[in-house]
PDB file of C-alpha atoms in Angstrom:
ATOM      1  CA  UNK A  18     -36.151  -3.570  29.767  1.00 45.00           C
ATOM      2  CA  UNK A  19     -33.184  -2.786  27.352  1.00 50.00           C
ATOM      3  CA  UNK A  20     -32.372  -3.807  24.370  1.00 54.00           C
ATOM      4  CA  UNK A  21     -30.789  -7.423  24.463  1.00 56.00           C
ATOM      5  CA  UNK A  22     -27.533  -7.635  22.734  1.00 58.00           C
ATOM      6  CA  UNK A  23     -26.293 -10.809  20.455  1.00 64.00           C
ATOM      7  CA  UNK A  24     -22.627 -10.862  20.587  1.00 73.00           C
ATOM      8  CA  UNK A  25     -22.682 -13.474  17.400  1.00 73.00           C
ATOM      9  CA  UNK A  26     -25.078 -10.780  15.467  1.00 73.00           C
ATOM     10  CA  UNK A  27     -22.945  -8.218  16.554  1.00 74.00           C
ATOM     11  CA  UNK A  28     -19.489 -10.023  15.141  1.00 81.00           C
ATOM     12  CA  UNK A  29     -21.184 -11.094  11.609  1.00 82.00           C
ATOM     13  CA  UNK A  30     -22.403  -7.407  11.300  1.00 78.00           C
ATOM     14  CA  UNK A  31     -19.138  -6.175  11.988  1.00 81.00           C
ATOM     15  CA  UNK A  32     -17.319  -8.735  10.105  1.00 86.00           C
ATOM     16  CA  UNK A  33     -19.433  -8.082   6.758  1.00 84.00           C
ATOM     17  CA  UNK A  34     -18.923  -4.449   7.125  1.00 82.00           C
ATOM     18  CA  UNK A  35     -15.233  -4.619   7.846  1.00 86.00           C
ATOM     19  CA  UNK A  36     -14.868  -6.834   4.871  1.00 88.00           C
ATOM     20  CA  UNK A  37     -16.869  -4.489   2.624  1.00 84.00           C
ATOM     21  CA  UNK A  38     -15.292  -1.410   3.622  1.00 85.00           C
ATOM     22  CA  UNK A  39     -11.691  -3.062   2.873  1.00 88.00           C
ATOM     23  CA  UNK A  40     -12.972  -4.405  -0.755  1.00 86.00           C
ATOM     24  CA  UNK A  41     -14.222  -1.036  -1.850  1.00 82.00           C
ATOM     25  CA  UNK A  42     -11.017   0.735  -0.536  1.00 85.00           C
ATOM     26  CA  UNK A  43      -9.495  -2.706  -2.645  1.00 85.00           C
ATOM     27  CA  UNK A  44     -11.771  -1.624  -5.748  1.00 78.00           C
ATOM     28  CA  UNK A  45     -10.536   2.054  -5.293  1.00 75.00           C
ATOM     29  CA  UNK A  46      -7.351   2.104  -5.116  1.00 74.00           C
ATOM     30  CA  UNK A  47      -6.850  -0.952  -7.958  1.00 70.00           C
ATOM     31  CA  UNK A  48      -4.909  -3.130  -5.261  1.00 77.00           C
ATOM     32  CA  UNK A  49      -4.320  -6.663  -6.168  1.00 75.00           C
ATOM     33  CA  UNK A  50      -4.836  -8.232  -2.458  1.00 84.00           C
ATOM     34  CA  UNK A  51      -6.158 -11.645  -2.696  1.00 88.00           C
ATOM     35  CA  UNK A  52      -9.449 -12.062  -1.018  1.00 89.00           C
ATOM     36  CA  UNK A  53      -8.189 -13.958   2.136  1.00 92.00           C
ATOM     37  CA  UNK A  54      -6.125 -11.385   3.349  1.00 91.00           C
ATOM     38  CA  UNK A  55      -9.477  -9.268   3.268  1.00 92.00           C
ATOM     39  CA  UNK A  56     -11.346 -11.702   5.098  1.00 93.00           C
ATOM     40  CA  UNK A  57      -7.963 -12.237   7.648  1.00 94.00           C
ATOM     41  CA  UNK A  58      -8.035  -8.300   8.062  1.00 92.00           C
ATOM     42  CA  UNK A  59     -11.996  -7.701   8.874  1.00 91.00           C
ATOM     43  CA  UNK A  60     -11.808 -10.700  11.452  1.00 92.00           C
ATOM     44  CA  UNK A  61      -8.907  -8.784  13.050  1.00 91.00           C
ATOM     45  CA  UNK A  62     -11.592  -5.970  13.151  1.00 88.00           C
ATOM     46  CA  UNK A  63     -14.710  -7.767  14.166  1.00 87.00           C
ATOM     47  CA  UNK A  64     -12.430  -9.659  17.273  1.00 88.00           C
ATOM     48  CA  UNK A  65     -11.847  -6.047  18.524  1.00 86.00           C
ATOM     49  CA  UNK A  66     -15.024  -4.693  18.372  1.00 81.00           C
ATOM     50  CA  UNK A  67     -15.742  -8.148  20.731  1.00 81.00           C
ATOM     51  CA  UNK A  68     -13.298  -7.198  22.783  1.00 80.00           C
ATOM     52  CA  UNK A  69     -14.378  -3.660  23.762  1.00 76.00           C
ATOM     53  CA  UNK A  70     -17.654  -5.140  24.645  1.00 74.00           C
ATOM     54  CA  UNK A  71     -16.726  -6.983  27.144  1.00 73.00           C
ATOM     55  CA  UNK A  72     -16.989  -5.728  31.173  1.00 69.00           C
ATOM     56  CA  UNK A  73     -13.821  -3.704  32.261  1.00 69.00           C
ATOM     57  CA  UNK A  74     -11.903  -3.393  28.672  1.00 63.00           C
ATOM     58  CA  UNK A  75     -12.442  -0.110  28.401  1.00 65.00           C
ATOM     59  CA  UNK A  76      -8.848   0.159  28.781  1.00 65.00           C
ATOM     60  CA  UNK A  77      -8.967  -0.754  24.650  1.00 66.00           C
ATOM     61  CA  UNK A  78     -11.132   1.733  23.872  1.00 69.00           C
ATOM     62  CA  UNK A  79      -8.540   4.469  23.531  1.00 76.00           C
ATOM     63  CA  UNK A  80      -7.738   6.143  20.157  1.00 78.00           C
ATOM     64  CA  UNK A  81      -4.062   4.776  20.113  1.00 83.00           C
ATOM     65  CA  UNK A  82      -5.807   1.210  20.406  1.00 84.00           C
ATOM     66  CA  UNK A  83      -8.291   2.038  17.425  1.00 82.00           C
ATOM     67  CA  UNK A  84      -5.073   3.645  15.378  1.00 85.00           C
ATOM     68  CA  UNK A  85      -3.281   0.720  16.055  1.00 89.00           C
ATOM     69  CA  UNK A  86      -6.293  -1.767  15.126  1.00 88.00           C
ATOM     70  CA  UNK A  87      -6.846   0.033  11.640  1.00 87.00           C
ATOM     71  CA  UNK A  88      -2.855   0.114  10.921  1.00 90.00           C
ATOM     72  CA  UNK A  89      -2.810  -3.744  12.010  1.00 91.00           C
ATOM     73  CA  UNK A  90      -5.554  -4.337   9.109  1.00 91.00           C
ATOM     74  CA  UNK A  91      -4.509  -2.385   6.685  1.00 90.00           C
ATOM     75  CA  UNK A  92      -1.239  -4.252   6.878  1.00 90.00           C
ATOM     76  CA  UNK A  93      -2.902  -7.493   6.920  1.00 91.00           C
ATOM     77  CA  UNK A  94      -4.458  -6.696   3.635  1.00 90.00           C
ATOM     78  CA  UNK A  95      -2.985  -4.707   1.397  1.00 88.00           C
ATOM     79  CA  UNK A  96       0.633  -5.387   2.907  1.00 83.00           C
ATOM     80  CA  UNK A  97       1.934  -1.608   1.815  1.00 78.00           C
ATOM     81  CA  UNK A  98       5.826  -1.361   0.358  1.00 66.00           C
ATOM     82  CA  UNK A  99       6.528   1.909   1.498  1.00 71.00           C
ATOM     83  CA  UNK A 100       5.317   3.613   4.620  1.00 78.00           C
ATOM     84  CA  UNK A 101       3.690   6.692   2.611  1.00 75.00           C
ATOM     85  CA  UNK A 102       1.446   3.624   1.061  1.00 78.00           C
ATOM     86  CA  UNK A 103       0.663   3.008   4.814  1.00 84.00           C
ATOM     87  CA  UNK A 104      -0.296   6.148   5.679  1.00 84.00           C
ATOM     88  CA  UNK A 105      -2.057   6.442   2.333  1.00 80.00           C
ATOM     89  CA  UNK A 106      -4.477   3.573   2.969  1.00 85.00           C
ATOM     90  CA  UNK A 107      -5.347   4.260   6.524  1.00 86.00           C
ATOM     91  CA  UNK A 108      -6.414   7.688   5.818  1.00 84.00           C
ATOM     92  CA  UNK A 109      -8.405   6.482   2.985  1.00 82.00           C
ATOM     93  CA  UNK A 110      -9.412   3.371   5.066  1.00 86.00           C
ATOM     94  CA  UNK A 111     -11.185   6.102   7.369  1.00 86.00           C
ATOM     95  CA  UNK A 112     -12.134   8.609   5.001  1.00 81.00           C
ATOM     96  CA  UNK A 113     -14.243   5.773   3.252  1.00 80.00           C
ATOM     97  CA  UNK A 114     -15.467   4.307   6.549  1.00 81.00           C
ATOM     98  CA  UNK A 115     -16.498   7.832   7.601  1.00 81.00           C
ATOM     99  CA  UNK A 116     -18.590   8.895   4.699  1.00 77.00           C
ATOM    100  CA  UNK A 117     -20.498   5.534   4.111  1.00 76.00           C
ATOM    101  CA  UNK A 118     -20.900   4.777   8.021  1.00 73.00           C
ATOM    102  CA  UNK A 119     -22.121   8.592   7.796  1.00 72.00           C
ATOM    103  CA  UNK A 120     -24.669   8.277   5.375  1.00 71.00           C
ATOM    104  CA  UNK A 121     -26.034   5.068   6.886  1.00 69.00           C
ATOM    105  CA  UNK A 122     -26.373   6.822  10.156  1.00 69.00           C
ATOM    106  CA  UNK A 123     -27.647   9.992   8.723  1.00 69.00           C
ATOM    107  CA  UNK A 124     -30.456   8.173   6.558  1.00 68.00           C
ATOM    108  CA  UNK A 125     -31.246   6.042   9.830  1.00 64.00           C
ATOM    109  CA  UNK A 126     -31.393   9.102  11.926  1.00 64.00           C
ATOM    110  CA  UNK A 127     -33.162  11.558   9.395  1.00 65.00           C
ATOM    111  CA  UNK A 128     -36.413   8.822   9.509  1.00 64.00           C
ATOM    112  CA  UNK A 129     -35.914   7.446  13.354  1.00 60.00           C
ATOM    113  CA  UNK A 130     -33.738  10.112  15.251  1.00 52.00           C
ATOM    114  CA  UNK A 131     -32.056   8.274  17.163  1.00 56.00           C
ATOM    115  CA  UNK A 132     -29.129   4.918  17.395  1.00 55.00           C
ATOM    116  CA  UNK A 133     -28.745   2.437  19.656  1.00 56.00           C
ATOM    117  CA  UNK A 134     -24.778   2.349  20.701  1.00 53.00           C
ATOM    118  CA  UNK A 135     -22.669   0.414  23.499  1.00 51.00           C
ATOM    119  CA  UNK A 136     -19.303   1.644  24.129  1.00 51.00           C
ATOM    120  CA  UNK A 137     -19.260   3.674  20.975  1.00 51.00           C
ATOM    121  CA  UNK A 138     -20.430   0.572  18.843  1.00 50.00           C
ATOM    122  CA  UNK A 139     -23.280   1.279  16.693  1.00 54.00           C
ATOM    123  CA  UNK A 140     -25.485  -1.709  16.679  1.00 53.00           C
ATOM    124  CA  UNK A 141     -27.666  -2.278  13.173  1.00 51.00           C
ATOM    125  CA  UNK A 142     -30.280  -4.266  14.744  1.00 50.00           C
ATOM    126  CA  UNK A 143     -32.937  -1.687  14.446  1.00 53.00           C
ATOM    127  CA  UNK A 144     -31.938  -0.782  10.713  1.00 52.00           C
ATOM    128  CA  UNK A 145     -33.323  -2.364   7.618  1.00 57.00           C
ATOM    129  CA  UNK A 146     -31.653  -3.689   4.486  1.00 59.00           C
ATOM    130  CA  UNK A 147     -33.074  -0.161   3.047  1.00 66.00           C
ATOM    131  CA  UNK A 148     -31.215   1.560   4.995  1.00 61.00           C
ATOM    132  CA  UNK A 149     -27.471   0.137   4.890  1.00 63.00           C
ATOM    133  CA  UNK A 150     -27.990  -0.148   0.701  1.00 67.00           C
ATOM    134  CA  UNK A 151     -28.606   3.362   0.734  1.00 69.00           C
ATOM    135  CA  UNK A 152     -26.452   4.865   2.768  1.00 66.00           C
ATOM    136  CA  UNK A 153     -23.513   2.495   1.539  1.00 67.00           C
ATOM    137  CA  UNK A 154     -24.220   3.690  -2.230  1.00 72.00           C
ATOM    138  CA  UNK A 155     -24.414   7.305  -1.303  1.00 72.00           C
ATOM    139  CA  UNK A 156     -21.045   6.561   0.535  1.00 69.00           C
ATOM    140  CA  UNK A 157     -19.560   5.052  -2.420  1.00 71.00           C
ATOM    141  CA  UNK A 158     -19.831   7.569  -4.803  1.00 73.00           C
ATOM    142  CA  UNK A 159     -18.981  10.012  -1.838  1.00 69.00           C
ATOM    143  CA  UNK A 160     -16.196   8.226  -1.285  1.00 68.00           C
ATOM    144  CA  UNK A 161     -14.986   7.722  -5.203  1.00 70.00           C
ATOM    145  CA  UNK A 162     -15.339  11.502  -5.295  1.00 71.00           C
ATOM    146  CA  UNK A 163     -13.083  11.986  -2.418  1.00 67.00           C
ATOM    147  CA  UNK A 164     -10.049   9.184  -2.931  1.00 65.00           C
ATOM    148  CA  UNK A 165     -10.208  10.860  -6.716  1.00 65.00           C
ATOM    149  CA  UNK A 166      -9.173  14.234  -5.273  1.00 65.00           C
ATOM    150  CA  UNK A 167      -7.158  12.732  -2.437  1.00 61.00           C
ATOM    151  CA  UNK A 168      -4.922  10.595  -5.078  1.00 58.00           C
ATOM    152  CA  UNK A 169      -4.233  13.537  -7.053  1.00 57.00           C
ATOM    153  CA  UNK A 170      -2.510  15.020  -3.741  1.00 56.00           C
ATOM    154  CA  UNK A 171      -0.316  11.962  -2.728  1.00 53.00           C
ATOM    155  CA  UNK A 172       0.413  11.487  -6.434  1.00 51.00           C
ATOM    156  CA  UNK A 173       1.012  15.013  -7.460  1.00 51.00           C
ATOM    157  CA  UNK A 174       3.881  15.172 -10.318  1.00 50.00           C
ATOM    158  CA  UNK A 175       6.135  17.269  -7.576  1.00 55.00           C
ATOM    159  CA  UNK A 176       6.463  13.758  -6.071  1.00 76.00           C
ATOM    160  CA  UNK A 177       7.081  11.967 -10.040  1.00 82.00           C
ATOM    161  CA  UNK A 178      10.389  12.111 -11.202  1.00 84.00           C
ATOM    162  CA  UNK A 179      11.772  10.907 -14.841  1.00 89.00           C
ATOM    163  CA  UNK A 180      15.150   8.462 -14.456  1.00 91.00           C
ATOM    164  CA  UNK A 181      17.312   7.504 -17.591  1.00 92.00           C
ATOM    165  CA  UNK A 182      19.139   4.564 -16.598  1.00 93.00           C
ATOM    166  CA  UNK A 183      22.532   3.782 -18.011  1.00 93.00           C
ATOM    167  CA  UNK A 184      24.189   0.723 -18.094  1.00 91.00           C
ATOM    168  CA  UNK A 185      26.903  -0.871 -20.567  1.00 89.00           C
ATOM    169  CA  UNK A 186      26.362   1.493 -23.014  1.00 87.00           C
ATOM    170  CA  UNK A 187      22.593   0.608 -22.933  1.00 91.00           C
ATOM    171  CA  UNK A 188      20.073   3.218 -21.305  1.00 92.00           C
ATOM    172  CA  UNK A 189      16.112   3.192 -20.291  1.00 91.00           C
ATOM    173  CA  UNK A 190      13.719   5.755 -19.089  1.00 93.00           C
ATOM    174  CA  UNK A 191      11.670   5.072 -16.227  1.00 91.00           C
ATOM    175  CA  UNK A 192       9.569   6.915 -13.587  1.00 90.00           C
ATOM    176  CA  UNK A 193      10.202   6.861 -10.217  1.00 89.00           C
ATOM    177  CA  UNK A 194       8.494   7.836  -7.120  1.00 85.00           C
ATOM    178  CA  UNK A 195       9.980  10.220  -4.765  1.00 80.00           C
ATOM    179  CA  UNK A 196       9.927   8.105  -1.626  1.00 75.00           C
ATOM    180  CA  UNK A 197      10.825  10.370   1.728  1.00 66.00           C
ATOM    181  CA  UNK A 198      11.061   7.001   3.605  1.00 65.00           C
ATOM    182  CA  UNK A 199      14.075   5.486   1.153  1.00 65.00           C
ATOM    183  CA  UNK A 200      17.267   5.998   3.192  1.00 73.00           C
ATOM    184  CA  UNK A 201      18.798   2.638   1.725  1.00 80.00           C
ATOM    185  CA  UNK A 202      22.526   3.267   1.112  1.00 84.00           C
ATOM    186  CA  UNK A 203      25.510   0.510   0.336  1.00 86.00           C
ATOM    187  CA  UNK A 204      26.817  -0.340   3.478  1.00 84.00           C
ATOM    188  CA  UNK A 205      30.411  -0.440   1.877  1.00 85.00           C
ATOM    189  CA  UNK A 206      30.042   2.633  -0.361  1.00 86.00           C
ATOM    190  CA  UNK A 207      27.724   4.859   0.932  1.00 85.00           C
ATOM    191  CA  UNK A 208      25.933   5.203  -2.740  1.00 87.00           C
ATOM    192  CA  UNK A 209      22.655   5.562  -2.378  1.00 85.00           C
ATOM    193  CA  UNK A 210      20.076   3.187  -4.077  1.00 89.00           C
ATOM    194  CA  UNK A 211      16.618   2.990  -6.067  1.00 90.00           C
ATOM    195  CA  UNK A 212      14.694   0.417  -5.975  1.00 90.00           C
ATOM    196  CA  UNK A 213      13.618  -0.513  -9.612  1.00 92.00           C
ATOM    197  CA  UNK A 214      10.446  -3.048 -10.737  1.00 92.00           C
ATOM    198  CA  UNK A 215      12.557  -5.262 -13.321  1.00 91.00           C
ATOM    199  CA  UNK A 216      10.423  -5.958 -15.960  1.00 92.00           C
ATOM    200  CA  UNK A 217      10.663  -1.835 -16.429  1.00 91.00           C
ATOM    201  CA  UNK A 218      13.919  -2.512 -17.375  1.00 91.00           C
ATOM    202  CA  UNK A 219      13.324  -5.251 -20.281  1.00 90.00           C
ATOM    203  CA  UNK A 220      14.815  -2.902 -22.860  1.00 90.00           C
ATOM    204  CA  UNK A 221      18.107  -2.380 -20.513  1.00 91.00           C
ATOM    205  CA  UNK A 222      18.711  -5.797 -19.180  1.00 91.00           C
ATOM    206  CA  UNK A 223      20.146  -8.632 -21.414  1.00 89.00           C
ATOM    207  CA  UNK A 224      17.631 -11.133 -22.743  1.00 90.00           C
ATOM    208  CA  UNK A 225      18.990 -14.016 -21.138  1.00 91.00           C
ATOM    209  CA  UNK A 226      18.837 -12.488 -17.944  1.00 90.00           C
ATOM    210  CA  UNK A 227      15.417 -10.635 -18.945  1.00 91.00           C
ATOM    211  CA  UNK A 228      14.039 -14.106 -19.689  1.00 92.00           C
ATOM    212  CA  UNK A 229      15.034 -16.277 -16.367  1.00 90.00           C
ATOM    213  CA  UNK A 230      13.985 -13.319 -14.387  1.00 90.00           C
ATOM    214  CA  UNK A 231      10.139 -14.049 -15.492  1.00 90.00           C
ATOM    215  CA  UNK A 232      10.922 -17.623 -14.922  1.00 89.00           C
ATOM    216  CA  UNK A 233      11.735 -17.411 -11.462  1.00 88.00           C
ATOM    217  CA  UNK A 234       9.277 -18.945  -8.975  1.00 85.00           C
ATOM    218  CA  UNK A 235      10.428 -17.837  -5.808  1.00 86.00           C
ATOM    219  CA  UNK A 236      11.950 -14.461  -4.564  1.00 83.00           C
ATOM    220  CA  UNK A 237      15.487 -17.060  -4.136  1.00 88.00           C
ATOM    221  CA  UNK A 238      15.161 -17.673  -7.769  1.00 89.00           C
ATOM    222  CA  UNK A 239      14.862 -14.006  -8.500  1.00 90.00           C
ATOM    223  CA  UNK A 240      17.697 -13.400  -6.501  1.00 88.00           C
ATOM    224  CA  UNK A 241      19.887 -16.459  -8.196  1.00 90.00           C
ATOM    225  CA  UNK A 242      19.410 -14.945 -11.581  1.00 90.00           C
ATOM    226  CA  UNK A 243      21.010 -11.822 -10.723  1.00 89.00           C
ATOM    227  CA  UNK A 244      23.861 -13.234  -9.197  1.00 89.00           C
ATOM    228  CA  UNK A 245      24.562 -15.446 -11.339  1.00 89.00           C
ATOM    229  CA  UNK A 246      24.429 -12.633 -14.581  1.00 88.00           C
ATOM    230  CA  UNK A 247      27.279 -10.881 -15.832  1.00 88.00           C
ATOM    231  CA  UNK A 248      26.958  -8.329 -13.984  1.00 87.00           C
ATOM    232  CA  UNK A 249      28.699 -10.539 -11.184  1.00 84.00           C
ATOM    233  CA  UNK A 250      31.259  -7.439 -11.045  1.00 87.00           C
ATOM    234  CA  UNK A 251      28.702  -5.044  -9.843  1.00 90.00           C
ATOM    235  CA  UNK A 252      26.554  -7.201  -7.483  1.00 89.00           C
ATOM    236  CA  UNK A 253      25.605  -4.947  -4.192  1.00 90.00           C
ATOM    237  CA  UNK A 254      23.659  -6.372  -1.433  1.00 87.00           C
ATOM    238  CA  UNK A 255      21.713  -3.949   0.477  1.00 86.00           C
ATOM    239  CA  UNK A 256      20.041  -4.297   3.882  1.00 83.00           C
ATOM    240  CA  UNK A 257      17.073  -2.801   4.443  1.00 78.00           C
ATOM    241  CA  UNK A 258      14.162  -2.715   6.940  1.00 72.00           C
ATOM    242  CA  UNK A 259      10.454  -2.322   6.473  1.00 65.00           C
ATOM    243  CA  UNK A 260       7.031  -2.978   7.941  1.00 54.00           C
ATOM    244  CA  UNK A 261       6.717  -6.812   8.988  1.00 55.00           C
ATOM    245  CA  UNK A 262      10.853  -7.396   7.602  1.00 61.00           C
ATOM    246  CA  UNK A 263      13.870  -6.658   9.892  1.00 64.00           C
ATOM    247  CA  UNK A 264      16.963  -7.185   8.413  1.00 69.00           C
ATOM    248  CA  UNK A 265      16.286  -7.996   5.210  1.00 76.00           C
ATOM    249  CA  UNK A 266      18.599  -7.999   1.945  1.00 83.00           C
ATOM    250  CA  UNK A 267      17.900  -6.991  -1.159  1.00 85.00           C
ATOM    251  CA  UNK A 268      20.023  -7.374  -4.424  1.00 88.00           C
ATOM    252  CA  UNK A 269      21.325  -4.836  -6.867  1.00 89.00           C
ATOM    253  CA  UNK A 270      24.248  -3.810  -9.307  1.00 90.00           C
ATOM    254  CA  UNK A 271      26.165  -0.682  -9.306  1.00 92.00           C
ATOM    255  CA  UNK A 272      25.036   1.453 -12.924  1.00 92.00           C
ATOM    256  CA  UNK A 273      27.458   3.356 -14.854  1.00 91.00           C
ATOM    257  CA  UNK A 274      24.926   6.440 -14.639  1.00 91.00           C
ATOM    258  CA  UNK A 275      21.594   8.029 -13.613  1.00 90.00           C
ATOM    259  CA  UNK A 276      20.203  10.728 -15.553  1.00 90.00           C
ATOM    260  CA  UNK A 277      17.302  12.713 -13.569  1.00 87.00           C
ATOM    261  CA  UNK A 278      14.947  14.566 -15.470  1.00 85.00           C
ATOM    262  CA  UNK A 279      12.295  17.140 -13.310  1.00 76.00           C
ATOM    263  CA  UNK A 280      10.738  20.347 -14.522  1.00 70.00           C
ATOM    264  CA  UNK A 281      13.192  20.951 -17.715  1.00 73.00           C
ATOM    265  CA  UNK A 282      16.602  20.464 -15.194  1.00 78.00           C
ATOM    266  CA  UNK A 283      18.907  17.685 -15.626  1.00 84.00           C
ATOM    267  CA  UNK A 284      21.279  16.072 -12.555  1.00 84.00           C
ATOM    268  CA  UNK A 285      23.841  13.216 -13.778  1.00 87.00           C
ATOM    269  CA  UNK A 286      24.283  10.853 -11.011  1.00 86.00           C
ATOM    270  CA  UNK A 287      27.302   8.436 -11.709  1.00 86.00           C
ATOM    271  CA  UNK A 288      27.564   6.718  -8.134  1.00 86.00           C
ATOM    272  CA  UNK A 289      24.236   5.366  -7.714  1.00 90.00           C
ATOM    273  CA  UNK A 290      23.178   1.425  -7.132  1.00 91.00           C
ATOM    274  CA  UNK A 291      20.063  -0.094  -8.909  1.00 92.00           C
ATOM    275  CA  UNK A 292      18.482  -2.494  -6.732  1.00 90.00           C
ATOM    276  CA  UNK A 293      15.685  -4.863  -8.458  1.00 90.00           C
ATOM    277  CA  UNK A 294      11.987  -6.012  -6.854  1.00 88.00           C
ATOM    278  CA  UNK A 295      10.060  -9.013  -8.296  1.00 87.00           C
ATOM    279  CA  UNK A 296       6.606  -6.892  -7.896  1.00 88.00           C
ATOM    280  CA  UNK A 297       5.055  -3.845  -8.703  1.00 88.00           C
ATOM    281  CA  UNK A 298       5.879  -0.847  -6.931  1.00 85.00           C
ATOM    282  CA  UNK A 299       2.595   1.362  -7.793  1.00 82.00           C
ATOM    283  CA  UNK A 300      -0.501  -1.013  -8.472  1.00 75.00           C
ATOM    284  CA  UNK A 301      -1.872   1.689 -10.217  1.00 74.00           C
ATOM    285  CA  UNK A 302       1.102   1.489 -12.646  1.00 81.00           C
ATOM    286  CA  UNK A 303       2.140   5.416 -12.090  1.00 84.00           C
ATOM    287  CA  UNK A 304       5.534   4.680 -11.064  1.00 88.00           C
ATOM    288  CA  UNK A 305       8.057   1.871 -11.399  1.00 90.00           C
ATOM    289  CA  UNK A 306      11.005   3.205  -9.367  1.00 90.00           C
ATOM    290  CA  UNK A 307      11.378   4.352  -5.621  1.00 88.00           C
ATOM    291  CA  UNK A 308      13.743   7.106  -5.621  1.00 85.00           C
ATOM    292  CA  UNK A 309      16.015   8.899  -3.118  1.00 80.00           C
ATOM    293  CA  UNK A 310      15.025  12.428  -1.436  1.00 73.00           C
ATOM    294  CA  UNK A 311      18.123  13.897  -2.198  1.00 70.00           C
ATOM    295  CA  UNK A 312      17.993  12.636  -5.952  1.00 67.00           C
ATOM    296  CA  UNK A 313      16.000  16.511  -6.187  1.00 61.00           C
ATOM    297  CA  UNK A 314      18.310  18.386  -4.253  1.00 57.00           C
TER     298      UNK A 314
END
């Protein structure tokens, strides 16, 4: 007789694990996600691990499906900016579910030699506590080792560029992330934009409109505060498109010039359009621009 198979064990395990995985990769990478969007993402997990149990869904079991799960969750939780941040925290996602989900099974099979698995599932049934503390703390520090190297790729100062921002007869340095996915342009113009966290610009903005900006209690208010500034002149709003927004605007004012600073060269950019986000564009504080490609050229 085989081993009898509790769909509700199978879904807490799952869920727990899901949830812990995403929390560490949380923990790593200093995101700020709140803790329901966690717990949203590993049920999205634990559902489909339910589903490719079932008779004849096989038909899920394909690697596009699985890609498509872990983008779907990664989304959920950490809901990325940029698409590099996407592809940034599903290869980490994996990388971190790999070497802990490794060391489990390595322990496991090192003392028993041999897991229990339907459809490519692992079930934990026949592991102990022991085991799955472990293997989990080997894959931690495994993992910390790894997304320490890793970040030093994605983050490598060929992708950091320095920005003095000028602006009636005002200026501020900032640093801004190269971001190969920023094709935003003014629909009217054709300048091309950055896309600049405001409170960088505290020393360039006037105090007035420094000071409502903090105020503001909805993304509308935000918005109000710039339009209604003196800068009324330069006001540019710029659609734009990204993961989970179609056809979305976003509000910015035309500077009087853009100093870029990389490797000892300087490039003046006078036609360029400052666009401003209520959030933080690197969590881990490295960056508080989004740049242009071409801005290097």
């Amino acid at each position: 007789m085989g081993d009898i198979l509790y769909i509700d064990i199978v879904f807490i395990e799952n869920l727990f694990m899901n949830y812990f995985l995403l929390y560490l990769l949380k923990r790593l990478v200093r995101s700020k996600a709140p803790i329901w969007r966690l717990l949203l993402s590993a049920l999205i997990g634990a559902l489909y691990v339910l589903v490719i149990l079932m008779p004849s869904m096989e038909i899920y079991l394909n690697l596009s499906m699985k890609i498509l799960v872990s983008l779907l969750m990664i989304v959920i939780a950490f809901l990325p900016y940029t698409f590099r941040e996407v592809i940034k925290l599903v290869l980490l996602f994996y990388l971190e579910t790999f070497l802990i989900g490794g060391s489990i099974m390595a322990i496991f099979y090192l003392t028993h030699g041999d897991l229990n698995n339907i459809n490519g599932v692992i079930l934990l049934n026949r592991m102990s506590q022991i085991y799955l503390i472990i293997g989990s703390l080997l894959g931690i520090v495994f993992s910390k080792i790894a997304f320490d190297y890793i970040d030093s790729y994605f983050f490598d100062n060929n992708f950091i560029v320095d920005l003095e921002i000028f602006l009636d007869k005002k200026h501020q340095n900032i640093k801004a992330l190269i971001d190969t996915g920023n094709n935003l342009k003014d629909p009217l113009s054709g300048d091309p934009v950055i896309v600049v966290y405001y409170k960088a610009l505290k020393d360039l903005l006037p105090n007035d409109l420094y000071h409502n900006l903090n105020l503001s209690k909805s993304y509308e208010d935000f918005v109000k505060c710039i339009l209604n500034s003196k800068y009324k002149n330069r006001i540019r709003v710029i659609p734009y498109n990204a993961i989970g927004i179609s056809n979305g605007l976003i509000t910015g004012i035309k500077i009087d010039k853009l100093i870029v600073k990389k490797e000892g060269h300087l490039k003046v950019l006078e036609d360029v359009i400052m666009t401003f986000y209520h959030l933080p564009l690197s969590q881990e504080g490295i960056f508080d621009a989004l740049a242009f490609p071409e801005i290097i050229r």
